[in-house]
PDB file of C-alpha atoms and ligand atoms in Angstrom:
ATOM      1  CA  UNK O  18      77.132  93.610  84.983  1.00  0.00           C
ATOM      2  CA  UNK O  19      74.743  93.826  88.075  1.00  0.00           C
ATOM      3  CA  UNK O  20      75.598  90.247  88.796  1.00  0.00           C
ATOM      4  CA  UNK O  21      79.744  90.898  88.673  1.00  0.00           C
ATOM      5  CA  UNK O  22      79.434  94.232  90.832  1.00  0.00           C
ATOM      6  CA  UNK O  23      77.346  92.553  93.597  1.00  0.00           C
ATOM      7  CA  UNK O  24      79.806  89.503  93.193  1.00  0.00           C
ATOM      8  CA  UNK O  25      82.468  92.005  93.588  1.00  0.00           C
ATOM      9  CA  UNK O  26      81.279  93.446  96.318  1.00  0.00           C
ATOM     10  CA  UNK O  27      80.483  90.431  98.263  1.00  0.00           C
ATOM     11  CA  UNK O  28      83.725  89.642  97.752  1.00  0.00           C
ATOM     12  CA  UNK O  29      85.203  92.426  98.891  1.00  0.00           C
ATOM     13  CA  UNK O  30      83.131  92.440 101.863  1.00  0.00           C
ATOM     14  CA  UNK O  31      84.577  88.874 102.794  1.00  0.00           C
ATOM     15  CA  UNK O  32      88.284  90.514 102.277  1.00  0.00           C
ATOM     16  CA  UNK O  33      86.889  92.689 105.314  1.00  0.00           C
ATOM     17  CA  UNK O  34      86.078  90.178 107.554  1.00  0.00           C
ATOM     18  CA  UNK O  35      88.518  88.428 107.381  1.00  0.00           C
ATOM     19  CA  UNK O  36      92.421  88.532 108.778  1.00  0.00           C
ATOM     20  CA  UNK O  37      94.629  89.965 106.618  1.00  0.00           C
ATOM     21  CA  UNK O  38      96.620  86.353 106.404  1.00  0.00           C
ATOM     22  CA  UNK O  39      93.196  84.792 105.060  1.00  0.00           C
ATOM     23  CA  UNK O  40      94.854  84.609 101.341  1.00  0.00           C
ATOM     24  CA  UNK O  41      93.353  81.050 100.302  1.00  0.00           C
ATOM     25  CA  UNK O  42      90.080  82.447 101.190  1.00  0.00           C
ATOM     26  CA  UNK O  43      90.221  85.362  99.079  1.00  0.00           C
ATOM     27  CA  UNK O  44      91.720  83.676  96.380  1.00  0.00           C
ATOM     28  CA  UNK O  45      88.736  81.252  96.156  1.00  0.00           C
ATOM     29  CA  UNK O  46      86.207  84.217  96.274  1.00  0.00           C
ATOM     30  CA  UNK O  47      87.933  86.091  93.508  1.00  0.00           C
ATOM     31  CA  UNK O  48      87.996  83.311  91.328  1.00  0.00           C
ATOM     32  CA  UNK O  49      84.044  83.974  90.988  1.00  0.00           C
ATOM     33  CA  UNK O  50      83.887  84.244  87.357  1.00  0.00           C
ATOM     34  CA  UNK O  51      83.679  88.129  85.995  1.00  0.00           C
ATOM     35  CA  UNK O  52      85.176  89.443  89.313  1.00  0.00           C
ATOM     36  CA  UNK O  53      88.460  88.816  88.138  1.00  0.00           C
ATOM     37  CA  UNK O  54      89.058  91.778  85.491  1.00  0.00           C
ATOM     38  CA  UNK O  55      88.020  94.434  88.501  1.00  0.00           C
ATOM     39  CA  UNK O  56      91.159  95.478  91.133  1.00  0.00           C
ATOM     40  CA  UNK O  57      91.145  94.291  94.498  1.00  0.00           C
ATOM     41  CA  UNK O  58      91.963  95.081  98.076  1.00  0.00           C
ATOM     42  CA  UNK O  59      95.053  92.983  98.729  1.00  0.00           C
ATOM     43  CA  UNK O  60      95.384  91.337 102.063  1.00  0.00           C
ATOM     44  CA  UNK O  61      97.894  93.457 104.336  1.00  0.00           C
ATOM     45  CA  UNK O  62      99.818  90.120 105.028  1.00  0.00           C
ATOM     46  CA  UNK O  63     100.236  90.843 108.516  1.00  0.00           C
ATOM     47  CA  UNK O  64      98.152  91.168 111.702  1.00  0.00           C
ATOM     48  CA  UNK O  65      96.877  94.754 112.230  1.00  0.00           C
ATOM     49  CA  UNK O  66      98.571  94.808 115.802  1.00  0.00           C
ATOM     50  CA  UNK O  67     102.208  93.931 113.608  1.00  0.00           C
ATOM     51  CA  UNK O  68     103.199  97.406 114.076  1.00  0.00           C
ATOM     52  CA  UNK O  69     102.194  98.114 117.695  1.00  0.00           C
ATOM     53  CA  UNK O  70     103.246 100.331 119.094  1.00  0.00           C
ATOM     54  CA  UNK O  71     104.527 103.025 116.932  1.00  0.00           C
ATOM     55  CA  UNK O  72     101.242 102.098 114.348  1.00  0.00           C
ATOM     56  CA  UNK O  73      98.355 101.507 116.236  1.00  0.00           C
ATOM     57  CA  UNK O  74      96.346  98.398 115.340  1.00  0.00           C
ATOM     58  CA  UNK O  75      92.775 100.345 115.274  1.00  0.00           C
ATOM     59  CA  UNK O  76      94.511 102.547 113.024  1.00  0.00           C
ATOM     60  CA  UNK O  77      95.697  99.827 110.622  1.00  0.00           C
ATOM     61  CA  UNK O  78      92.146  97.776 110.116  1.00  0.00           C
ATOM     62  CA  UNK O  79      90.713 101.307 109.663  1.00  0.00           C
ATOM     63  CA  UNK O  80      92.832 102.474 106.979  1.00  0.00           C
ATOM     64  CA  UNK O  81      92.942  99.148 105.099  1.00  0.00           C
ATOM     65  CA  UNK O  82      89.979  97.805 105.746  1.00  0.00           C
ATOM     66  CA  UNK O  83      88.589 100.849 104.685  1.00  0.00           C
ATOM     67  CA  UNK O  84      89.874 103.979 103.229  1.00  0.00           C
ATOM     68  CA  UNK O  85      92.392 101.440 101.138  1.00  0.00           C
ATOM     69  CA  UNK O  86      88.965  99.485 100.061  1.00  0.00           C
ATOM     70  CA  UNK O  87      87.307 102.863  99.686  1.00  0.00           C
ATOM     71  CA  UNK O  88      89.891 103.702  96.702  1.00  0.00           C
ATOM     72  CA  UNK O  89      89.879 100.271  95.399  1.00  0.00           C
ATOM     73  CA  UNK O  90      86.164 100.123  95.194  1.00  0.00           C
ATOM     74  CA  UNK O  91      85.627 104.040  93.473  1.00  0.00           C
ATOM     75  CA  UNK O  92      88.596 103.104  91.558  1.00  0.00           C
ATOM     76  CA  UNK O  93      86.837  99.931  90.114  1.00  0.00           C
ATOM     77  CA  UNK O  94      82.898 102.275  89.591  1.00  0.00           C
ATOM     78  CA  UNK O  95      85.509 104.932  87.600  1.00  0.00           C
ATOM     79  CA  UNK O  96      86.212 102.140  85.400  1.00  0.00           C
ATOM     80  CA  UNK O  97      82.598 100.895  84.867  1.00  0.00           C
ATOM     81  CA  UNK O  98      81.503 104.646  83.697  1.00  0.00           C
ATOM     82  CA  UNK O  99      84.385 105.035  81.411  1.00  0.00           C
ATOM     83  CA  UNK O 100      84.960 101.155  79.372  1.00  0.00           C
ATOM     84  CA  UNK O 101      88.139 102.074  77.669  1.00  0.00           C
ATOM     85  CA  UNK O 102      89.746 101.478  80.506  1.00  0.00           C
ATOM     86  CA  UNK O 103      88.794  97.836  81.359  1.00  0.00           C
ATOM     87  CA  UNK O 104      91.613  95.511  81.475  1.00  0.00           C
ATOM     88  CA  UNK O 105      94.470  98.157  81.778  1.00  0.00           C
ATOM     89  CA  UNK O 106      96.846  97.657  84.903  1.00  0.00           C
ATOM     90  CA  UNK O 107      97.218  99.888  87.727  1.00  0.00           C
ATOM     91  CA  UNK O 108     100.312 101.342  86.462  1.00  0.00           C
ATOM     92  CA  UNK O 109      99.189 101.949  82.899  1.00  0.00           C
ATOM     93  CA  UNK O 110      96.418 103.831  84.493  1.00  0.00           C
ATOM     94  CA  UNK O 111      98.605 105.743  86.740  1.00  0.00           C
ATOM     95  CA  UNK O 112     101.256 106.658  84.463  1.00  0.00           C
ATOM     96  CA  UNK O 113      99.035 108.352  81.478  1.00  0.00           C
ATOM     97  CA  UNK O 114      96.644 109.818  84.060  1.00  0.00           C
ATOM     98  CA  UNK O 115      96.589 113.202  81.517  1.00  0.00           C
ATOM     99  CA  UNK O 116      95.761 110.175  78.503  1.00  0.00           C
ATOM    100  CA  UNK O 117      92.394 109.417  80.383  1.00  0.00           C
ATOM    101  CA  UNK O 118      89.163 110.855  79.560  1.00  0.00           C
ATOM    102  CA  UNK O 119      88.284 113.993  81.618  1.00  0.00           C
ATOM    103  CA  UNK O 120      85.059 111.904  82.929  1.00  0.00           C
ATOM    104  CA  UNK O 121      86.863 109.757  85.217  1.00  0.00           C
ATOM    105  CA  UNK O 122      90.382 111.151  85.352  1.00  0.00           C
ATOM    106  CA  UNK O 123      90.015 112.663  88.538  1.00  0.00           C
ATOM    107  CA  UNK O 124      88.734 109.752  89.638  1.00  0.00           C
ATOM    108  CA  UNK O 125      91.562 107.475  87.997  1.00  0.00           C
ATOM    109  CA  UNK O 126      94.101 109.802  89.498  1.00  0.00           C
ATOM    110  CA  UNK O 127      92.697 110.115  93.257  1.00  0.00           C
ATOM    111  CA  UNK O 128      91.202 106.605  93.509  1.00  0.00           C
ATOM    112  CA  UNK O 129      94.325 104.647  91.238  1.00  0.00           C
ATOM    113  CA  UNK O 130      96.493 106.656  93.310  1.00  0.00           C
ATOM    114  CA  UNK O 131      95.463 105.418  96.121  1.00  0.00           C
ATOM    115  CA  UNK O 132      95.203 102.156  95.591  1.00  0.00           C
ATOM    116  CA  UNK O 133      98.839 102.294  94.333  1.00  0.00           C
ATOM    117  CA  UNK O 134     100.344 104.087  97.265  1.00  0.00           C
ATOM    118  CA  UNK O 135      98.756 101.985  99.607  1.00  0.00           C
ATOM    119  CA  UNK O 136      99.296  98.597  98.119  1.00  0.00           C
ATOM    120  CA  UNK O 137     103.026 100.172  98.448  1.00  0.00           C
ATOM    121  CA  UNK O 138     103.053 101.275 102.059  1.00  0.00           C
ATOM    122  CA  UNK O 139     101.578  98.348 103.104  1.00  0.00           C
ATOM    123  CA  UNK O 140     104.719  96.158 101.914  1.00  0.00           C
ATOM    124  CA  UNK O 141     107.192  98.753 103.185  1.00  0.00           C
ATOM    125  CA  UNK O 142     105.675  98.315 106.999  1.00  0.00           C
ATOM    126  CA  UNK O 143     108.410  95.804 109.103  1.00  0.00           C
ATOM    127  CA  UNK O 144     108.934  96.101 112.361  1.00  0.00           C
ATOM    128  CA  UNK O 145     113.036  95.126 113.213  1.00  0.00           C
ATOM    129  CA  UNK O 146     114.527  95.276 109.890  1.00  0.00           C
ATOM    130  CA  UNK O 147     118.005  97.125 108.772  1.00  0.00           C
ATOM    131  CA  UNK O 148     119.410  98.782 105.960  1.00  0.00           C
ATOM    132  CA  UNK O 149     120.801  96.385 103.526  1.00  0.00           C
ATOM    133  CA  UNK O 150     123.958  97.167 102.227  1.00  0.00           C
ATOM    134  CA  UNK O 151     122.983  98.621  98.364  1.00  0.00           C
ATOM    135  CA  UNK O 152     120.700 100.920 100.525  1.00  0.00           C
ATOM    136  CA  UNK O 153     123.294 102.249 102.894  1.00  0.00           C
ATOM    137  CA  UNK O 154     125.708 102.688  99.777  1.00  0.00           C
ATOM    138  CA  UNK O 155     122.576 104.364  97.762  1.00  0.00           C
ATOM    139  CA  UNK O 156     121.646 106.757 101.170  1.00  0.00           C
ATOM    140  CA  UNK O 157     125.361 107.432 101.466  1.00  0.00           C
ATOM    141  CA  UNK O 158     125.793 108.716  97.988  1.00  0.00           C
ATOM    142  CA  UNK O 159     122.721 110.203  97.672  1.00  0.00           C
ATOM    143  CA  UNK O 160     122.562 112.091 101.569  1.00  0.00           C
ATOM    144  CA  UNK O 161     126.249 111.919 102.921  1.00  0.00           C
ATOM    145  CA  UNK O 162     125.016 109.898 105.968  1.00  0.00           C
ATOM    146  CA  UNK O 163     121.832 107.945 107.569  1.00  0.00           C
ATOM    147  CA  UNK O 164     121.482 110.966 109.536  1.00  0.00           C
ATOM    148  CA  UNK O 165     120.896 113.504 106.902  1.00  0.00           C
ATOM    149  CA  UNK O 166     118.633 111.000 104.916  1.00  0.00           C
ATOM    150  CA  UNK O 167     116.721 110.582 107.802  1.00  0.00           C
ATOM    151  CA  UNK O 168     116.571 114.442 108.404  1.00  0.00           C
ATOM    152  CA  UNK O 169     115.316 115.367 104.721  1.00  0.00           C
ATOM    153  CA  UNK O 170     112.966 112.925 104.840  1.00  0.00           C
ATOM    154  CA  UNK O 171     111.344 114.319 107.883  1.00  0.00           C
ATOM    155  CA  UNK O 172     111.296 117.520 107.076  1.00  0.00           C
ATOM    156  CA  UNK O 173     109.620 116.382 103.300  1.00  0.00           C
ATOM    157  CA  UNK O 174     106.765 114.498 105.112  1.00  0.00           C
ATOM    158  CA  UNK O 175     106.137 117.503 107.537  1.00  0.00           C
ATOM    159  CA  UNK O 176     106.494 119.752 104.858  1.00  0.00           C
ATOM    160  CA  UNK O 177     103.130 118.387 103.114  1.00  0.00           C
ATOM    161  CA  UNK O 178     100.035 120.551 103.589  1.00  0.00           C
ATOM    162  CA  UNK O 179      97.318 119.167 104.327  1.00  0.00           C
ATOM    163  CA  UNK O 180      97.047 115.690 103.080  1.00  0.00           C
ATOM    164  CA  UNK O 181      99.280 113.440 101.310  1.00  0.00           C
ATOM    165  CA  UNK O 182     102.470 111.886 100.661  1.00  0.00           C
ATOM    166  CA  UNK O 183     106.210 111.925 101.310  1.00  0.00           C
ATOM    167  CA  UNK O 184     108.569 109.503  99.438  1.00  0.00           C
ATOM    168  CA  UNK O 185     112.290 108.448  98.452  1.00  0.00           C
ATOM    169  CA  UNK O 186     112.583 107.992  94.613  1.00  0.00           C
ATOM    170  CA  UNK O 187     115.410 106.453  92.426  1.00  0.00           C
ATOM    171  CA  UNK O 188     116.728 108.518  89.475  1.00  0.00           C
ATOM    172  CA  UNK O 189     119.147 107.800  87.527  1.00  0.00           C
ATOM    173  CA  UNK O 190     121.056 105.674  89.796  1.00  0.00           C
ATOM    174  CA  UNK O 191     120.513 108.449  92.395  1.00  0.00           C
ATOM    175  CA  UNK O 192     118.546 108.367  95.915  1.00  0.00           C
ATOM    176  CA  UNK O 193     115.451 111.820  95.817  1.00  0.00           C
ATOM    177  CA  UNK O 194     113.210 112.742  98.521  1.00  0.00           C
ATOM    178  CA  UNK O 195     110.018 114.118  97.548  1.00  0.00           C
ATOM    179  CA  UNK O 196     106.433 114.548  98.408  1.00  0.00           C
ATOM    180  CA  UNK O 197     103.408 114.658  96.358  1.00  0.00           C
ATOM    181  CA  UNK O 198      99.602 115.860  97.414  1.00  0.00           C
ATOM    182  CA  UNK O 199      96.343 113.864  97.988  1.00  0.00           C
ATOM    183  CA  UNK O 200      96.843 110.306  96.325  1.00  0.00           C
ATOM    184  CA  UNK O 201      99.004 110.803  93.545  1.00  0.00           C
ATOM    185  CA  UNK O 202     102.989 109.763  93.260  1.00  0.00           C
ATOM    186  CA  UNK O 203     105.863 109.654  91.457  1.00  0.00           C
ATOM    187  CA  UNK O 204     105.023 107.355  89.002  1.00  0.00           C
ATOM    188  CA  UNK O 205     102.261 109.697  87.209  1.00  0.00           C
ATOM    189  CA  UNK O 206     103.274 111.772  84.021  1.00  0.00           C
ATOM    190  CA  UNK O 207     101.468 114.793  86.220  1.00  0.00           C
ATOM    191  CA  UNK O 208     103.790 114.301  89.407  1.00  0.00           C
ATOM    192  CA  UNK O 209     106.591 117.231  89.618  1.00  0.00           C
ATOM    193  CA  UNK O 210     109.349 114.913  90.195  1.00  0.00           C
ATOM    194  CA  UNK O 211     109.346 111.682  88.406  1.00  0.00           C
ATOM    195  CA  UNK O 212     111.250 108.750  89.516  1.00  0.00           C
ATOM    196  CA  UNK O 213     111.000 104.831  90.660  1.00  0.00           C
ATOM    197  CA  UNK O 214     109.246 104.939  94.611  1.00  0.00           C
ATOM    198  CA  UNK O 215     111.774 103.047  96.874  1.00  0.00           C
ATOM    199  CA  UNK O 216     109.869 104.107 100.085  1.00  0.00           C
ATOM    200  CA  UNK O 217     106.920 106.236 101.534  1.00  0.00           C
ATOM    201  CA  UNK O 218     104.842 107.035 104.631  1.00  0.00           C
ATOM    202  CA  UNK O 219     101.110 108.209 104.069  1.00  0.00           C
ATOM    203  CA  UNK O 220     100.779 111.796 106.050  1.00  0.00           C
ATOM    204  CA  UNK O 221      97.634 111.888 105.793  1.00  0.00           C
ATOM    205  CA  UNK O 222      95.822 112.477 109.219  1.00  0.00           C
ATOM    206  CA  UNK O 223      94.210 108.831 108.792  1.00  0.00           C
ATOM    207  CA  UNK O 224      97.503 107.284 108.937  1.00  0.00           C
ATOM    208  CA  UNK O 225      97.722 108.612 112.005  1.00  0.00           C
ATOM    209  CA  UNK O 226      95.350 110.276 114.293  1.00  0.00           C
ATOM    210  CA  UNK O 227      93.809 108.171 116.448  1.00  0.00           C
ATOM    211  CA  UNK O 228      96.860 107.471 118.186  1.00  0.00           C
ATOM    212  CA  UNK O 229      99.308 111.057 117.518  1.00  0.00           C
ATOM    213  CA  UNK O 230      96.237 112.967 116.675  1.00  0.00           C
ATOM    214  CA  UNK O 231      97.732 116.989 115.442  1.00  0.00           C
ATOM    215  CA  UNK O 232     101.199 115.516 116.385  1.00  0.00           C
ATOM    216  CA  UNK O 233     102.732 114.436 112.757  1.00  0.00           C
ATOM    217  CA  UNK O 234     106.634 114.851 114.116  1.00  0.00           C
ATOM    218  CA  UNK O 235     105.900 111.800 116.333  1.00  0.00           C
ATOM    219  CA  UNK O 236     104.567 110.055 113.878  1.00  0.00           C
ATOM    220  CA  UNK O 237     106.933 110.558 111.293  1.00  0.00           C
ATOM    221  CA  UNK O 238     109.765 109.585 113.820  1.00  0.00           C
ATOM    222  CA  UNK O 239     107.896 106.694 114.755  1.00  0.00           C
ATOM    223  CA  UNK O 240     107.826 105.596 111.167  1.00  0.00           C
ATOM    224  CA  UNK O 241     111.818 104.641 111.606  1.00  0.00           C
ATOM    225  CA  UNK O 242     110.916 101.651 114.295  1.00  0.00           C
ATOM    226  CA  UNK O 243     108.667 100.257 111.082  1.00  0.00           C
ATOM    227  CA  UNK O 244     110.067 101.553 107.969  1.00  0.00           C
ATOM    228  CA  UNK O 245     110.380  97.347 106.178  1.00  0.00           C
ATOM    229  CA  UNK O 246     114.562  98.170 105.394  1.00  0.00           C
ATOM    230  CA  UNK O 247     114.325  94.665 103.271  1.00  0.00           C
ATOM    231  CA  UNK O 248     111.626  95.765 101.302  1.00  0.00           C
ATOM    232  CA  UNK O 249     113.957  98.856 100.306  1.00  0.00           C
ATOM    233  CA  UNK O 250     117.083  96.897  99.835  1.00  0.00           C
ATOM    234  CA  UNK O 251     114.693  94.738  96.966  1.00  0.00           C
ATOM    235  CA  UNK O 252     113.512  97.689  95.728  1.00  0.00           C
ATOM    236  CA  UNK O 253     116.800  98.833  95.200  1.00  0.00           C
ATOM    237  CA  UNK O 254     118.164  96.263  93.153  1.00  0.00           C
ATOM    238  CA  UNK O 255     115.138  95.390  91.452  1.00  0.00           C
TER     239      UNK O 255
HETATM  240 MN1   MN D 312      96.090 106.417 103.742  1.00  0.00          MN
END
């Protein structure tokens, strides 16, 4: 076990270094026999200057380079303490979070969480996309208008205290804006309002300090130059 975990972590190390589009690389490192069961850090699949200059690129190698790895590597030592777990997926984990043993399911809940949410954000970061048209039918039946989707939205994401998460959920055919605290989301059995995560933006004040520091509104409004419309559209239908 030793042997995997340093393997692991010399993998993930390598992850690090490298640019996000590195994927062969990784590939080949995780294919390092027992490394394979634990979760990894996937690769952003962009440049961390994509986003300039509404996300900063500091910002982005920061936050997944490390707070995302952070989550993925306590997510991966909860598992190792509690070996019930082992081989689950991220979603079975996430889902039952009130099913897992009290040992780790804090752990399971803030650390699975994260890695969840952020494996999510990551893909719904575009610069120059718009609306498809299932999502401007879905945000017209759901809001009224663009303009009062955009507004709730806004005011969900500044409405979280402290740290944590806003996001747009399908239910039942129907478009929901909600937010949820620290790491988890929609998808867990503990979340307030359940439903199938379309989008999200991270509020926490890593997502966006260095370059708004206490200034969240700018940030949030900011998120509209980068919000990956495509990526909602597929959600959408999927
Ligand atoms: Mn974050």
């Amino acid at each position: 076990m030793k042997a995997n975990r340093r393997n692991f972590l010399k993998a993930t190390s390598v992850i690090t270094l490298g640019v996000a589009a590195n994927i062969s690389k990784a590939e080949k490192v995780f294919g390092v026999e027992g490394v394979t069961s634990a979760f990894e850090l996937p690769p952003l699949g962009y440049n961390y200057d994509a986003l300039e200059p509404f996300i900063d690129a500091q910002t982005m190698q920061i936050h997944h380079d490390k707070h995302h790895l952070a989550y993925v590597t306590k997510l991966n030592e909860a598992i190792e303490k509690e070996p019930s777990l082992k081989g689950k997926s991220l979603e079975e984990l996430i889902k039952n979070i009130n099913a897992i043993p009290e040992n780790v399911r804090g752990a399971i809940r803030n650390h699975g969480g994260g890695h969840w949410n952020h494996s999510m954000f990551w893909q719904l970061l575009k610069k120059d996309t718009k609306p498809g048209e299932k999502t401007l039918v879905a945000i017209n039946g759901s809001f009224g208008s663009m303009e009062n989707f955009k507004k709730e939205f806004e005011k969900s994401a500044m409405g979280v205290f402290g740290s944590g998460w806003a996001w747009v959920i399908l239910v039942d055919g129907k478009l929901i804006i909600c937010n949820t605290p620290n790491q988890d989301n929609p998808l867990m059995d503990i979340a307030v309002k359940k439903g199938k995560p379309i989008a999200c933006i991270d509020v926490w004040e890593h997502a966006y300090y260095l370059k708004y520091q206490n200034k969240r509104a700018d940030y949030v409004q900011g998120f509209w130059n980068v919000l990956n419309w495509d990526k909602v559209e597929t959600l959408i239908n999927s």
